[in-house]
């Protein structure tokens, strides 16, 4: 198979290769409903999914829905989520989002990105995660640190701002793979393409990856075919 040249073709090839490698790639934030996913995603800002998963079982037991968060003392919420960092700001967001879900959406998490981003503490990344994973809607691409880094290394965007990178990706990643794109790149970022020490020689994406080829010193004209 010839090495795909255009950005769209390369993005499509990335999806195919990573799906083969990570057939069970999915959202790593533990949740059992849309509200829990909303809460977990708000908490995931500036921390790891593992750290969020440490606090959410007890958090969801104590606050089993938007009404419980709205009724709660903000300081108590902050204590419960301390380990995720930025806990005062996140507690404010969780309470604000709960009130907004109750007042504007009858206690149900809205499905659409444009509604989700109007909730306190919810940006495009959180909206894309919730809309995509809880409701199966493909309205955006969640760009976290792994997704941004790998997309840049793969030459699919030059943007460091997540929203600008998302706009680039939405133009080239097949819409059917918008939700998977984030999961696949996060899995690959953790397993192979870490920030400090990407293992390019053993990477299945090497033939598609300008940065990987530069790192292994492969001349552009003699690149192998994928
Ligand atoms: Fe990352 Fe290297 Fe693979 Fe490119 S070739 S995706 S830089 S590990």
Tab-separated table of C-alpha atoms and ligand atoms in Angstrom:
chain	number	residue	atom	x	y	z
A	1	UNK	CA	0.000	0.000	0.000
A	2	UNK	CA	1.427	3.386	-0.955
A	3	UNK	CA	2.063	5.779	1.865
A	4	UNK	CA	-0.942	8.145	2.053
A	5	UNK	CA	0.119	11.678	1.191
A	6	UNK	CA	-2.720	14.055	1.971
A	7	UNK	CA	-3.618	14.953	5.553
A	8	UNK	CA	-7.080	13.364	5.291
A	9	UNK	CA	-5.665	10.135	3.925
A	10	UNK	CA	-2.988	10.040	6.617
A	11	UNK	CA	-5.549	10.681	9.360
A	12	UNK	CA	-7.687	7.857	8.010
A	13	UNK	CA	-4.650	5.561	7.958
A	14	UNK	CA	-3.767	6.533	11.543
A	15	UNK	CA	-7.257	5.541	12.669
A	16	UNK	CA	-7.037	2.174	10.897
A	17	UNK	CA	-3.606	1.315	12.325
A	18	UNK	CA	-4.410	2.384	15.863
A	19	UNK	CA	-7.779	0.600	15.863
A	20	UNK	CA	-5.931	-2.569	15.067
A	21	UNK	CA	-3.442	-1.919	17.840
A	22	UNK	CA	-5.954	-0.766	20.472
A	23	UNK	CA	-9.255	-2.460	19.686
A	24	UNK	CA	-10.623	-1.653	23.146
A	25	UNK	CA	-9.531	1.993	23.325
A	26	UNK	CA	-12.204	3.916	25.169
A	27	UNK	CA	-12.749	6.665	27.716
A	28	UNK	CA	-10.657	5.882	30.802
A	29	UNK	CA	-12.778	7.968	33.172
A	30	UNK	CA	-14.960	5.667	35.261
A	31	UNK	CA	-18.643	6.560	35.050
A	32	UNK	CA	-22.004	4.880	34.859
A	33	UNK	CA	-24.096	7.681	33.386
A	34	UNK	CA	-23.831	10.999	31.562
A	35	UNK	CA	-23.824	13.054	34.752
A	36	UNK	CA	-20.956	11.095	36.243
A	37	UNK	CA	-19.015	11.493	33.016
A	38	UNK	CA	-19.633	15.240	33.076
A	39	UNK	CA	-18.331	15.434	36.647
A	40	UNK	CA	-15.319	13.210	35.943
A	41	UNK	CA	-14.384	15.197	32.851
A	42	UNK	CA	-14.578	18.512	34.712
A	43	UNK	CA	-12.294	16.970	37.343
A	44	UNK	CA	-9.834	15.694	34.723
A	45	UNK	CA	-8.562	19.177	33.871
A	46	UNK	CA	-4.855	19.477	34.696
A	47	UNK	CA	-4.640	15.996	36.153
A	48	UNK	CA	-4.623	12.354	35.118
A	49	UNK	CA	-7.609	10.087	34.574
A	50	UNK	CA	-6.134	7.729	37.189
A	51	UNK	CA	-6.234	10.458	39.814
A	52	UNK	CA	-9.825	11.306	38.927
A	53	UNK	CA	-10.768	7.634	39.181
A	54	UNK	CA	-9.362	7.581	42.699
A	55	UNK	CA	-11.828	10.166	43.974
A	56	UNK	CA	-14.960	9.589	41.918
A	57	UNK	CA	-16.284	6.353	43.490
A	58	UNK	CA	-16.696	8.042	46.873
A	59	UNK	CA	-17.728	11.343	45.277
A	60	UNK	CA	-20.536	9.702	43.306
A	61	UNK	CA	-21.637	7.797	46.414
A	62	UNK	CA	-21.902	11.025	48.409
A	63	UNK	CA	-23.341	13.123	45.588
A	64	UNK	CA	-25.362	10.815	43.369
A	65	UNK	CA	-26.662	13.430	40.930
A	66	UNK	CA	-27.035	17.123	40.147
A	67	UNK	CA	-29.448	17.798	43.023
A	68	UNK	CA	-26.968	16.415	45.548
A	69	UNK	CA	-24.174	18.573	44.137
A	70	UNK	CA	-26.418	21.641	44.098
A	71	UNK	CA	-27.434	21.068	47.723
A	72	UNK	CA	-23.874	20.407	48.875
A	73	UNK	CA	-21.529	22.776	50.608
A	74	UNK	CA	-18.890	23.887	48.101
A	75	UNK	CA	-16.129	23.495	50.685
A	76	UNK	CA	-17.156	19.888	51.306
A	77	UNK	CA	-17.033	19.159	47.580
A	78	UNK	CA	-13.590	20.785	47.424
A	79	UNK	CA	-12.358	18.518	50.220
A	80	UNK	CA	-13.722	15.451	48.448
A	81	UNK	CA	-11.885	16.279	45.203
A	82	UNK	CA	-8.702	17.625	46.776
A	83	UNK	CA	-6.480	15.022	45.094
A	84	UNK	CA	-7.394	16.229	41.603
A	85	UNK	CA	-5.877	19.693	42.144
A	86	UNK	CA	-7.481	23.100	41.497
A	87	UNK	CA	-10.109	21.823	43.893
A	88	UNK	CA	-11.733	25.151	44.806
A	89	UNK	CA	-12.216	26.100	41.180
A	90	UNK	CA	-13.423	22.608	40.281
A	91	UNK	CA	-15.842	22.517	43.239
A	92	UNK	CA	-17.294	25.831	42.056
A	93	UNK	CA	-17.654	24.416	38.546
A	94	UNK	CA	-19.295	21.204	39.784
A	95	UNK	CA	-21.860	23.105	41.829
A	96	UNK	CA	-22.459	25.629	39.075
A	97	UNK	CA	-22.878	22.901	36.476
A	98	UNK	CA	-25.295	21.036	38.755
A	99	UNK	CA	-27.435	24.152	39.242
A	100	UNK	CA	-27.416	24.861	35.508
A	101	UNK	CA	-28.373	21.264	34.651
A	102	UNK	CA	-31.262	21.482	37.123
A	103	UNK	CA	-32.473	24.942	36.139
A	104	UNK	CA	-31.962	24.834	32.370
A	105	UNK	CA	-32.248	21.158	31.503
A	106	UNK	CA	-34.650	19.634	34.014
A	107	UNK	CA	-31.872	17.739	35.795
A	108	UNK	CA	-30.677	15.935	32.666
A	109	UNK	CA	-27.294	16.476	31.063
A	110	UNK	CA	-27.809	18.179	27.698
A	111	UNK	CA	-26.684	16.181	24.674
A	112	UNK	CA	-25.459	18.865	22.350
A	113	UNK	CA	-22.038	20.478	22.483
A	114	UNK	CA	-23.520	23.958	22.075
A	115	UNK	CA	-25.623	23.398	25.228
A	116	UNK	CA	-22.843	21.700	27.175
A	117	UNK	CA	-20.341	24.536	26.675
A	118	UNK	CA	-22.764	26.918	28.383
A	119	UNK	CA	-22.475	24.983	31.640
A	120	UNK	CA	-20.006	26.371	34.190
A	121	UNK	CA	-16.612	24.693	33.975
A	122	UNK	CA	-17.368	23.059	30.630
A	123	UNK	CA	-15.180	23.877	27.654
A	124	UNK	CA	-15.058	22.304	24.207
A	125	UNK	CA	-12.968	19.361	25.346
A	126	UNK	CA	-15.363	18.404	28.138
A	127	UNK	CA	-18.346	18.960	25.842
A	128	UNK	CA	-16.846	16.701	23.161
A	129	UNK	CA	-16.096	13.971	25.711
A	130	UNK	CA	-19.622	14.024	27.151
A	131	UNK	CA	-21.471	14.475	23.898
A	132	UNK	CA	-19.416	11.789	22.176
A	133	UNK	CA	-19.094	9.175	24.891
A	134	UNK	CA	-22.368	9.513	26.763
A	135	UNK	CA	-24.618	10.246	23.800
A	136	UNK	CA	-22.729	8.930	20.773
A	137	UNK	CA	-22.776	12.326	19.061
A	138	UNK	CA	-19.881	13.397	16.876
A	139	UNK	CA	-19.848	17.142	17.282
A	140	UNK	CA	-16.221	17.749	18.107
A	141	UNK	CA	-12.869	16.156	18.881
A	142	UNK	CA	-11.627	16.213	22.470
A	143	UNK	CA	-8.067	17.556	22.364
A	144	UNK	CA	-6.144	16.864	25.538
A	145	UNK	CA	-2.377	16.960	25.983
A	146	UNK	CA	-1.805	13.560	24.289
A	147	UNK	CA	-4.135	14.276	21.379
A	148	UNK	CA	-2.573	17.670	20.771
A	149	UNK	CA	1.001	16.378	20.989
A	150	UNK	CA	0.466	13.361	18.717
A	151	UNK	CA	-1.582	15.311	16.187
A	152	UNK	CA	1.243	17.848	15.918
A	153	UNK	CA	3.920	15.175	15.645
A	154	UNK	CA	1.889	13.501	12.916
A	155	UNK	CA	1.846	16.797	11.044
A	156	UNK	CA	-1.948	17.107	11.185
A	157	UNK	CA	-1.943	20.459	12.950
A	158	UNK	CA	0.621	22.979	14.073
A	159	UNK	CA	-1.644	24.496	16.714
A	160	UNK	CA	-0.841	24.295	20.418
A	161	UNK	CA	-4.181	25.826	21.385
A	162	UNK	CA	-6.607	22.887	21.820
A	163	UNK	CA	-9.569	24.631	20.188
A	164	UNK	CA	-7.558	25.640	17.132
A	165	UNK	CA	-6.097	22.134	16.915
A	166	UNK	CA	-9.619	20.718	17.147
A	167	UNK	CA	-10.719	22.873	14.220
A	168	UNK	CA	-7.827	21.559	12.107
A	169	UNK	CA	-8.577	17.961	13.076
A	170	UNK	CA	-12.292	18.290	12.363
A	171	UNK	CA	-11.362	19.170	8.782
A	172	UNK	CA	-9.255	16.055	8.196
A	173	UNK	CA	-10.253	13.248	10.582
A	174	UNK	CA	-13.238	11.266	9.248
A	175	UNK	CA	-16.308	12.320	11.206
A	176	UNK	CA	-17.111	8.705	11.961
A	177	UNK	CA	-13.864	8.572	13.981
A	178	UNK	CA	-14.069	11.859	15.902
A	179	UNK	CA	-14.750	10.172	19.233
A	180	UNK	CA	-12.315	7.304	18.649
A	181	UNK	CA	-9.554	9.683	17.554
A	182	UNK	CA	-9.098	10.952	21.088
A	183	UNK	CA	-9.153	7.501	22.678
A	184	UNK	CA	-6.737	6.043	20.142
A	185	UNK	CA	-4.231	8.871	20.393
A	186	UNK	CA	-4.411	8.876	24.185
A	187	UNK	CA	-3.726	5.125	24.265
A	188	UNK	CA	-0.846	5.512	21.814
A	189	UNK	CA	0.542	8.529	23.635
A	190	UNK	CA	0.662	6.558	26.855
A	191	UNK	CA	2.016	3.360	25.320
A	192	UNK	CA	4.513	4.569	22.707
A	193	UNK	CA	4.557	8.294	21.961
A	194	UNK	CA	5.248	9.864	25.320
A	195	UNK	CA	6.087	13.513	25.618
A	196	UNK	CA	9.731	13.007	26.545
A	197	UNK	CA	10.723	9.709	24.964
A	198	UNK	CA	8.661	8.654	21.939
A	199	UNK	CA	9.684	5.183	20.766
A	200	UNK	CA	9.649	6.013	17.049
A	201	UNK	CA	11.623	3.032	15.690
A	202	UNK	CA	8.982	0.620	16.992
A	203	UNK	CA	5.941	2.837	16.255
A	204	UNK	CA	3.314	1.605	13.797
A	205	UNK	CA	2.757	5.205	12.711
A	206	UNK	CA	6.360	5.888	11.753
A	207	UNK	CA	5.678	5.844	8.019
A	208	UNK	CA	2.931	8.434	8.507
A	209	UNK	CA	4.755	10.635	10.962
A	210	UNK	CA	7.034	13.490	9.908
A	211	UNK	CA	8.403	13.978	13.407
A	212	UNK	CA	9.093	10.286	13.862
A	213	UNK	CA	10.949	10.149	10.562
A	214	UNK	CA	13.028	13.156	11.523
A	215	UNK	CA	13.816	11.554	14.875
A	216	UNK	CA	15.028	8.316	13.322
A	217	UNK	CA	16.935	10.239	10.673
A	218	UNK	CA	15.048	8.780	7.763
A	219	UNK	CA	15.456	10.905	4.604
A	220	UNK	CA	12.096	12.137	3.323
A	221	UNK	CA	12.531	10.621	-0.174
A	222	UNK	CA	13.441	7.144	1.002
A	223	UNK	CA	10.586	6.656	3.482
A	224	UNK	CA	9.104	3.192	3.511
A	225	UNK	CA	5.554	2.680	2.404
A	226	UNK	CA	2.890	2.045	5.026
B	1	LIG	FE1	5.147	9.468	18.087
B	1	LIG	FE2	7.409	8.716	16.939
B	1	LIG	FE3	5.173	7.326	16.548
B	1	LIG	FE4	5.471	9.750	15.478
B	1	LIG	S1	6.680	7.902	14.988
B	1	LIG	S2	3.637	8.949	16.521
B	1	LIG	S3	6.645	10.822	17.079
B	1	LIG	S4	6.274	7.538	18.504
